[in-house]
PDB file of C-alpha atoms in Angstrom:
ATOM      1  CA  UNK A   1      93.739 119.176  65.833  1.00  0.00           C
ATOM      2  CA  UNK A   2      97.218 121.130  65.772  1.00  0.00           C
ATOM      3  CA  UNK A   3      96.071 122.976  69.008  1.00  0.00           C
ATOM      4  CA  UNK A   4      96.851 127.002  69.563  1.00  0.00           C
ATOM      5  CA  UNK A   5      99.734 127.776  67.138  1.00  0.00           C
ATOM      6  CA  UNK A   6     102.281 130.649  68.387  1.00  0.00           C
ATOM      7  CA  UNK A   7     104.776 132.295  66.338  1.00  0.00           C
ATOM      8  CA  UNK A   8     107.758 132.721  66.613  1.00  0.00           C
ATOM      9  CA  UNK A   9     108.810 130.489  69.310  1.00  0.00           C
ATOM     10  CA  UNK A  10     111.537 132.723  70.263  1.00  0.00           C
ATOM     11  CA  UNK A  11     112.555 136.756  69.847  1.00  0.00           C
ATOM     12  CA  UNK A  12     115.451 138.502  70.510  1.00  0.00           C
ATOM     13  CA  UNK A  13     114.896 142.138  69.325  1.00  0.00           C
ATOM     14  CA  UNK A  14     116.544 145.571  70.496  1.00  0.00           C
ATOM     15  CA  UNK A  15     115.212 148.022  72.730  1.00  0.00           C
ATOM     16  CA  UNK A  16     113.127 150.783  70.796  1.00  0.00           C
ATOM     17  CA  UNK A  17     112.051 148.418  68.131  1.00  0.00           C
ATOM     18  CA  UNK A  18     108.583 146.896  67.160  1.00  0.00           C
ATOM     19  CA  UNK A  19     107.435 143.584  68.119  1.00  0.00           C
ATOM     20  CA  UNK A  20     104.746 141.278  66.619  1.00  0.00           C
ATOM     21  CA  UNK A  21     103.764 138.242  67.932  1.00  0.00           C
ATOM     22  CA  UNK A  22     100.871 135.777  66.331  1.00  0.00           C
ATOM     23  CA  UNK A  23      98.541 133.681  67.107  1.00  0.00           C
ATOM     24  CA  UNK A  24      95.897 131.252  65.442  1.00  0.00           C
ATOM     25  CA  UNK A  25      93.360 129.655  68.143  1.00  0.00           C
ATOM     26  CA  UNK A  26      92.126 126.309  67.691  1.00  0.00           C
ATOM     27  CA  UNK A  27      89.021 125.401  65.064  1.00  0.00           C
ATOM     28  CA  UNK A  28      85.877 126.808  66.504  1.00  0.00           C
ATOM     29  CA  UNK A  29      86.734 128.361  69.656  1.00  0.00           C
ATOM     30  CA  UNK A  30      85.625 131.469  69.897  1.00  0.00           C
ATOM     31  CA  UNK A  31      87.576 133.301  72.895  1.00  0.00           C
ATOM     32  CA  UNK A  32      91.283 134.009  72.517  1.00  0.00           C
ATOM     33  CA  UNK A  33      93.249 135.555  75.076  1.00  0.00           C
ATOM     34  CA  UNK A  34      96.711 136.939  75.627  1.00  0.00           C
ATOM     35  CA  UNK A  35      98.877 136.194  78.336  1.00  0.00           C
ATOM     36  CA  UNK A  36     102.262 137.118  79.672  1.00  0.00           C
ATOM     37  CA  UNK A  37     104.248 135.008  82.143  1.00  0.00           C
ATOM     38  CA  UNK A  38     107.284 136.360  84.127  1.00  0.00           C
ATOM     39  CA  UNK A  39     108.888 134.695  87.398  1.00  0.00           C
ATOM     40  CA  UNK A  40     108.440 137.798  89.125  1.00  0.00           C
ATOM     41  CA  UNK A  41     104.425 137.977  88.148  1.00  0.00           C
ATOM     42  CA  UNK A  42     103.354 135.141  87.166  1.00  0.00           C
ATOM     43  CA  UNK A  43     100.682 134.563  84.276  1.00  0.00           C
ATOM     44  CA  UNK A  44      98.982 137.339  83.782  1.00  0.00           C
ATOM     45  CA  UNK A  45      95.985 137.895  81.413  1.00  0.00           C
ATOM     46  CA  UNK A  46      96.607 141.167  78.891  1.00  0.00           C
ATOM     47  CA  UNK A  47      93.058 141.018  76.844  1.00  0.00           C
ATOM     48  CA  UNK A  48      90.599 138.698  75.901  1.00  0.00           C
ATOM     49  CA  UNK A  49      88.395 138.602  72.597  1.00  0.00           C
ATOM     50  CA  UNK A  50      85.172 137.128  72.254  1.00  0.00           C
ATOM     51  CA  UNK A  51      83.714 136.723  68.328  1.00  0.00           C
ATOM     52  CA  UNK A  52      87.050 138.564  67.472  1.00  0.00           C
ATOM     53  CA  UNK A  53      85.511 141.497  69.844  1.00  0.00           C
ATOM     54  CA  UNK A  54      88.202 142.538  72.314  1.00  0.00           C
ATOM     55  CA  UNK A  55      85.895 142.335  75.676  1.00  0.00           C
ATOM     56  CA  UNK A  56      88.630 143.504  78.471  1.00  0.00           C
ATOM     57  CA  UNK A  57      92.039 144.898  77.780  1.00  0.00           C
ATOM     58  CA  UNK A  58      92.416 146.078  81.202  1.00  0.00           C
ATOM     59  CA  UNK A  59      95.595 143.564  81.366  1.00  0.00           C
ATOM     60  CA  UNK A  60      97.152 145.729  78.911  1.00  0.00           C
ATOM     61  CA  UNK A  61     100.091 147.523  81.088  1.00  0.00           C
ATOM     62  CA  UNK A  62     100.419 150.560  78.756  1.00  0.00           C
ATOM     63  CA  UNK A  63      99.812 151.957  75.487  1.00  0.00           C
ATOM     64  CA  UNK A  64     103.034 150.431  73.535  1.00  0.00           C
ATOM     65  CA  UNK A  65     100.904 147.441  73.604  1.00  0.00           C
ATOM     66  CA  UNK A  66      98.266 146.679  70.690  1.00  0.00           C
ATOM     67  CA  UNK A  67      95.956 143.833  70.032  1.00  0.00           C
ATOM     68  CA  UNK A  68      93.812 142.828  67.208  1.00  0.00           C
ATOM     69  CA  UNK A  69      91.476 139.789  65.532  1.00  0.00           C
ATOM     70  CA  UNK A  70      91.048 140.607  62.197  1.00  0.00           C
ATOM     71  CA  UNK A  71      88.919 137.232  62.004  1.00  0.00           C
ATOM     72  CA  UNK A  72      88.392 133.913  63.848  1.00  0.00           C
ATOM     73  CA  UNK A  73      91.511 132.156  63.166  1.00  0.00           C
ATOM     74  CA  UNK A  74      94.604 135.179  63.805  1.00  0.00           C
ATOM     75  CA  UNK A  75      95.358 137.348  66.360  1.00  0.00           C
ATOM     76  CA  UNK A  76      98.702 139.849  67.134  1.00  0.00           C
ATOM     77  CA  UNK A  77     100.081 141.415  69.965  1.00  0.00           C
ATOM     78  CA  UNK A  78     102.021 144.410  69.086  1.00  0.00           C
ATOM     79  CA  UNK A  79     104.831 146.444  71.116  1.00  0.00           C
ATOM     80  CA  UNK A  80     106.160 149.012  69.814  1.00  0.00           C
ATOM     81  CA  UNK A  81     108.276 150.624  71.137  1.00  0.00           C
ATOM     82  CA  UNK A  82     109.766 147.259  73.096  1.00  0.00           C
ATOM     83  CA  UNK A  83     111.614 147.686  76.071  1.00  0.00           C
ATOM     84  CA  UNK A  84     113.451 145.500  78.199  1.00  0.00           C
ATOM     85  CA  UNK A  85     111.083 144.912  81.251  1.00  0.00           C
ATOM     86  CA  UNK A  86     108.855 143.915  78.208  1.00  0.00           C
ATOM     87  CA  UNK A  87     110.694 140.421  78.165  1.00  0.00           C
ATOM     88  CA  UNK A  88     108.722 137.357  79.048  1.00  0.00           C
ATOM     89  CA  UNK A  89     107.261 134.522  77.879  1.00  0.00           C
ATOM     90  CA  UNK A  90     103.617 135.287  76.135  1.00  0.00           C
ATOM     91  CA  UNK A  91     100.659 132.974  75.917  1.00  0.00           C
ATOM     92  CA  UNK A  92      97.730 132.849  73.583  1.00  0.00           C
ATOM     93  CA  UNK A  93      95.111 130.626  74.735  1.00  0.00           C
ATOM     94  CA  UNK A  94      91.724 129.813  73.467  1.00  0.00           C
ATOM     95  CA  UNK A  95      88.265 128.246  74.740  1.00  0.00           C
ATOM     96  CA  UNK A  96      84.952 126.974  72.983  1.00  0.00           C
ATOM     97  CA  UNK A  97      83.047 126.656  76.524  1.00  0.00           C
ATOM     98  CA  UNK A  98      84.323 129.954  78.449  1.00  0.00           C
ATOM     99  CA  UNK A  99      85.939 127.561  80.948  1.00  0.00           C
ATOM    100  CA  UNK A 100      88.743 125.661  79.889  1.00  0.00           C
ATOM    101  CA  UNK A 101      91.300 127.506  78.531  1.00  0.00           C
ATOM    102  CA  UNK A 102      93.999 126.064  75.768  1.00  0.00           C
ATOM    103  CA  UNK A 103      97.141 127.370  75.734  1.00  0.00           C
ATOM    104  CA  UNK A 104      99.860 127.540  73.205  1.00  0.00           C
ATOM    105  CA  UNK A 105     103.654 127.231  73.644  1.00  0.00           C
ATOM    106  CA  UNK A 106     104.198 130.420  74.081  1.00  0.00           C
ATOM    107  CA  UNK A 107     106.796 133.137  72.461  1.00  0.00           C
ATOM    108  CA  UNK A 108     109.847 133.679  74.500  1.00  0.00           C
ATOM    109  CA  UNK A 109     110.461 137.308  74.290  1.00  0.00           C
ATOM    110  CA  UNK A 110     113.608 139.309  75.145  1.00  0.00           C
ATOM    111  CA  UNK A 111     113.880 142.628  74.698  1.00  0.00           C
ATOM    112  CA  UNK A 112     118.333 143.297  74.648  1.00  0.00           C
TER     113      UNK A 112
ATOM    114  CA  UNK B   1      91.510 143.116  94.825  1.00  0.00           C
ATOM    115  CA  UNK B   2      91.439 138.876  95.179  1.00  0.00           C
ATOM    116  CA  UNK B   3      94.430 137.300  96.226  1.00  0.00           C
ATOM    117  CA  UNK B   4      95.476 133.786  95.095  1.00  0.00           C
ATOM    118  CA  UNK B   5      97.824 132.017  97.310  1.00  0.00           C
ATOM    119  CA  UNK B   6      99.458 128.629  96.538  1.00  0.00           C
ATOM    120  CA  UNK B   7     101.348 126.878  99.149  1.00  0.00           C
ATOM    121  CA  UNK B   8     105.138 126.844  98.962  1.00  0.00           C
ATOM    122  CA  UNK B   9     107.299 127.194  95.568  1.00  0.00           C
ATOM    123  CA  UNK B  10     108.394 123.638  95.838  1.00  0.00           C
ATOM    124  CA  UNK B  11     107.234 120.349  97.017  1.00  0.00           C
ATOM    125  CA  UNK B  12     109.654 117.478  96.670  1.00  0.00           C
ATOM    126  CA  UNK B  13     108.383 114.548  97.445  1.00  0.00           C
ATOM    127  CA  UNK B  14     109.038 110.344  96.813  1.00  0.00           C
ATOM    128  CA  UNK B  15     108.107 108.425  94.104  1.00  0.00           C
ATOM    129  CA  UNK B  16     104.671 106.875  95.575  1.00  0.00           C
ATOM    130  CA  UNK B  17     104.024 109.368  98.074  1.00  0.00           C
ATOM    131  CA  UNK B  18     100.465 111.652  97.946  1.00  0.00           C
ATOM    132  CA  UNK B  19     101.310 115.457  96.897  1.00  0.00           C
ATOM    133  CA  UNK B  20      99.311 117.990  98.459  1.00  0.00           C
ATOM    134  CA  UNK B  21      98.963 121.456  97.017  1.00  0.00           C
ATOM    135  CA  UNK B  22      97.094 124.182  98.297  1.00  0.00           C
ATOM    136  CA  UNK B  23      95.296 127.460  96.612  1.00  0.00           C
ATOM    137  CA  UNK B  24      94.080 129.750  99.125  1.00  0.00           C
ATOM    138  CA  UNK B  25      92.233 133.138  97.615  1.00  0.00           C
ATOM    139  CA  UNK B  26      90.333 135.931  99.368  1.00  0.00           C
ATOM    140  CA  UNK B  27      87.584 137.632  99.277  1.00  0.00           C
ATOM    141  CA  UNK B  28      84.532 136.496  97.436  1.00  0.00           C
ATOM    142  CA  UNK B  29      84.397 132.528  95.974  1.00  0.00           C
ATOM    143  CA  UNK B  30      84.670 131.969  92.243  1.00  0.00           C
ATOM    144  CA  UNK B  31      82.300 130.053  90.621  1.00  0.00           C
ATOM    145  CA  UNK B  32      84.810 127.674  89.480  1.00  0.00           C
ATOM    146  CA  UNK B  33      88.567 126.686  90.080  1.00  0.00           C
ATOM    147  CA  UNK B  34      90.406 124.794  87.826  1.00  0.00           C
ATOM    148  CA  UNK B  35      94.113 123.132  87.994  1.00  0.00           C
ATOM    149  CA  UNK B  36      96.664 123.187  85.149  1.00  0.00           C
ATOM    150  CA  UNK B  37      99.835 121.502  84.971  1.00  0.00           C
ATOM    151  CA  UNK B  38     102.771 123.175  83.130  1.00  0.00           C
ATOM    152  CA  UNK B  39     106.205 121.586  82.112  1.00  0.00           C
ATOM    153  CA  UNK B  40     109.074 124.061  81.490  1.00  0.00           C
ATOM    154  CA  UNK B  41     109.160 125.301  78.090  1.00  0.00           C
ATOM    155  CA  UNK B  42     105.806 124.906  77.513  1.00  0.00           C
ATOM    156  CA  UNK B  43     102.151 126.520  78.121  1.00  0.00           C
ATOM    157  CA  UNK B  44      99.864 125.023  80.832  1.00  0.00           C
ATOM    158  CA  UNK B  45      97.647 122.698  80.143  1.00  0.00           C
ATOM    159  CA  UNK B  46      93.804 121.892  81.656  1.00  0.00           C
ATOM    160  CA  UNK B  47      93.453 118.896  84.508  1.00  0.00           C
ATOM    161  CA  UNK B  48      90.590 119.053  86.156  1.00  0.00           C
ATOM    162  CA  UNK B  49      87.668 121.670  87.018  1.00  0.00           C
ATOM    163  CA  UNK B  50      85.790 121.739  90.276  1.00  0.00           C
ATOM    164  CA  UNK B  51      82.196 124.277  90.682  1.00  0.00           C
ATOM    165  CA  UNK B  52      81.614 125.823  93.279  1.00  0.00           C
ATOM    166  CA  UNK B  53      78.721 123.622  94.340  1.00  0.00           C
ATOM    167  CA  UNK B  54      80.880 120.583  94.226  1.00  0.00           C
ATOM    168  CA  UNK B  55      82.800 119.505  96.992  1.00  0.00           C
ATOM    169  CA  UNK B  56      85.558 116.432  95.343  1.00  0.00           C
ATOM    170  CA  UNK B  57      86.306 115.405  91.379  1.00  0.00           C
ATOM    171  CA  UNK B  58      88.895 113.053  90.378  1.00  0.00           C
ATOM    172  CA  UNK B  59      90.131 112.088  87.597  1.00  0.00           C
ATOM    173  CA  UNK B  60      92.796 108.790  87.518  1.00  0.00           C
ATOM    174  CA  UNK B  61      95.717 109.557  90.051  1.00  0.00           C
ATOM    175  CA  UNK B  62      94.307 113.361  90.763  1.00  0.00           C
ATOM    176  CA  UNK B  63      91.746 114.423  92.681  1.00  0.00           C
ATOM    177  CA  UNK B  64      90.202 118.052  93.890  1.00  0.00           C
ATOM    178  CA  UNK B  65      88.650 119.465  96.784  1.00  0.00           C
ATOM    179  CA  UNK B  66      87.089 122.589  97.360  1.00  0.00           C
ATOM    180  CA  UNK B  67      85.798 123.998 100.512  1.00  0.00           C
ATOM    181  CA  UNK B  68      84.600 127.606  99.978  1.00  0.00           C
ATOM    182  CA  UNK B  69      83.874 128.188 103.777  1.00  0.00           C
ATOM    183  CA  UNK B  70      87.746 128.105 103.693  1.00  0.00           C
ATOM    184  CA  UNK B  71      88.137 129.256 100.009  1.00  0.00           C
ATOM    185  CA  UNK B  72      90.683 126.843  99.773  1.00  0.00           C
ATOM    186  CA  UNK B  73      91.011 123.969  97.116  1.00  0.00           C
ATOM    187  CA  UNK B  74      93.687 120.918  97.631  1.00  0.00           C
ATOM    188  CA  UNK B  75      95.003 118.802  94.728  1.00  0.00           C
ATOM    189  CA  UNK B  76      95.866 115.590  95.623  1.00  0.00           C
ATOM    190  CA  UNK B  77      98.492 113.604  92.949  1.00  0.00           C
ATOM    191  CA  UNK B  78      98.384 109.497  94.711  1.00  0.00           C
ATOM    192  CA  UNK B  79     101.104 107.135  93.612  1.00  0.00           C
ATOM    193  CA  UNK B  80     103.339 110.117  92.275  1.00  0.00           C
ATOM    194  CA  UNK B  81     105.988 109.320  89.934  1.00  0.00           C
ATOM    195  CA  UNK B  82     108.474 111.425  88.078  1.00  0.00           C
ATOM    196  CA  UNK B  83     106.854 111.936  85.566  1.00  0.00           C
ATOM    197  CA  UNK B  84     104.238 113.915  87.350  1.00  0.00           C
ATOM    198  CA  UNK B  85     107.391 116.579  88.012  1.00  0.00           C
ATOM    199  CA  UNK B  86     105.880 119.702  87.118  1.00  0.00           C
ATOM    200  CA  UNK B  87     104.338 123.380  87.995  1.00  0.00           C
ATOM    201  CA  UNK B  88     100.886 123.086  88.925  1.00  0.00           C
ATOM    202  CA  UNK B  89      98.597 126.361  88.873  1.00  0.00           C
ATOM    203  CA  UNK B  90      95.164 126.596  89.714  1.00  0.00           C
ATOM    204  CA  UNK B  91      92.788 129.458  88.413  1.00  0.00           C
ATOM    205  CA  UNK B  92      90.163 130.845  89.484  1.00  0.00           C
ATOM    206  CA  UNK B  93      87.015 132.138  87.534  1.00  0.00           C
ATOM    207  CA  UNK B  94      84.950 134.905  89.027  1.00  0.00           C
ATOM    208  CA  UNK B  95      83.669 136.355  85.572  1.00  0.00           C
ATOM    209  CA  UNK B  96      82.957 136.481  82.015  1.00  0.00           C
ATOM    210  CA  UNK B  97      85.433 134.278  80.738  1.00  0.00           C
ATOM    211  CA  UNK B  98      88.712 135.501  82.514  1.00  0.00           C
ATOM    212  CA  UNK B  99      90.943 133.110  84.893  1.00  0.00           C
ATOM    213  CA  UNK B 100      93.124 134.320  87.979  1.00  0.00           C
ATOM    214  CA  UNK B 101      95.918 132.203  87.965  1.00  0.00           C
ATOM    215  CA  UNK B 102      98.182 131.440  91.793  1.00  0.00           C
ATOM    216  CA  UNK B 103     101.653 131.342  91.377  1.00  0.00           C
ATOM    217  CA  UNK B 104     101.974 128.063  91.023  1.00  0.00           C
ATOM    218  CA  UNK B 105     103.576 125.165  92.995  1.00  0.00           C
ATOM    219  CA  UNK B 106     106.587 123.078  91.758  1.00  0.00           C
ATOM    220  CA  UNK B 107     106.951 119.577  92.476  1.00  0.00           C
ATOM    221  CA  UNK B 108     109.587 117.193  91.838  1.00  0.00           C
ATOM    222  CA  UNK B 109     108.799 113.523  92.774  1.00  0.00           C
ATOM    223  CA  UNK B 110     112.136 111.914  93.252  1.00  0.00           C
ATOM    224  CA  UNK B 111     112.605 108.024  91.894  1.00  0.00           C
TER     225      UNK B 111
END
């Protein structure tokens, strides 16, 4: 199995401008969830989706960010407008059981 | 709100020595907490998970504990070797499917 698949890897963008970030979750599992990782904050969980049902977005820290699951294999994470304390390295993870969680390699995000 | 609390940033320790890492939380006990390893660059990835009901697991070199009288959980790396130089996080479940992760604990096992 390829395991979670993130792209891109890396983003450099400008402040003010729109920022989409992907994710397919492994074969089968059916919870994905979003994650953003800072040194000041640690990993932090933004939303999770169940059966491509988003089931708590309360990790969502305003409304610049967006997330959808069109179907069972993509998701996106969507800022728009980006700003600079947006930068951090985000996580999609997924899980067939509800318990362990398996992450991708993450998009390194910076926000100039 | 719970608080997850993982001892120190860094543990640096020799090359055959036992690492001990600690995850304290408050409040109420989860009804699992798991440990992940993460290497920089990369996402973290799943060790081992110990219930609530179960007081040790191992697996090879690693083992768990968790005492929820103290809600506290150790993870125990015996015979460390570099190549076990990494962040380790645990997580903590309390509902639905969403984890709390600590901080995380650094350790560098020097040769």
């Amino acid at each position: 199995d390829a395991g979670v698949i993130q792209s891109p890897r890396h983003e450099v963008t400008e402040m003010g401008q729109e920022v989409t970030l992907r994710c397919k979750p492994i074969s089968g599992h059916n919870s994905l969830f979003w994650y953003r990782q800072t040194m000041m904050r640690g990993l932090e969980l933004l939303i999770y989706f169940n059966n491509n049902v988003p089931i708590d977005d309360s990790g969502m820290p305003e409304d610049r960010f967006s997330a959808k699951m069109p179907n069972a294999s993509f998701s996106t994470l969507k800022i728009q407008p980006s700003e600079p304390r947006d930068s951090a390295v985000y996580f999609c993870a997924s899980t067939e059981t509800g318990e362990t969680q398996y992450f991708g390699p993450g998009t390194r995000l910076l926000v100039l | 709100s719970q608080k997850i609390e993982q001892n120190s940033e860094a543990l640096n320790i020799q090359e055959g020595k036992t690492a001990t890492l600690t995850c304290n939380y408050t409040n109420y006990s989860p009804a699992y907490l798991q440990w992940y390893r993460q290497d920089p660059g990369r996402g973290p990835v799943f060790l081992l998970l110990i219930r609530e009901n179960e007081k040790e697991k191992r697996k090879e070199r690693l083992k768990v504990t968790f005492d929820t009288t103290l809600k506290q959980s150790l993870f125990h790396i015996t015979a460390s070797q570099p190549a076990d130089s990494a962040t380790y996080l645990c997580a903590l479940h309390f509902n639905d499917y969403k984890l709390s992760f600590g901080a995380g604990t650094t350790v560098t096992v020097r040769a």
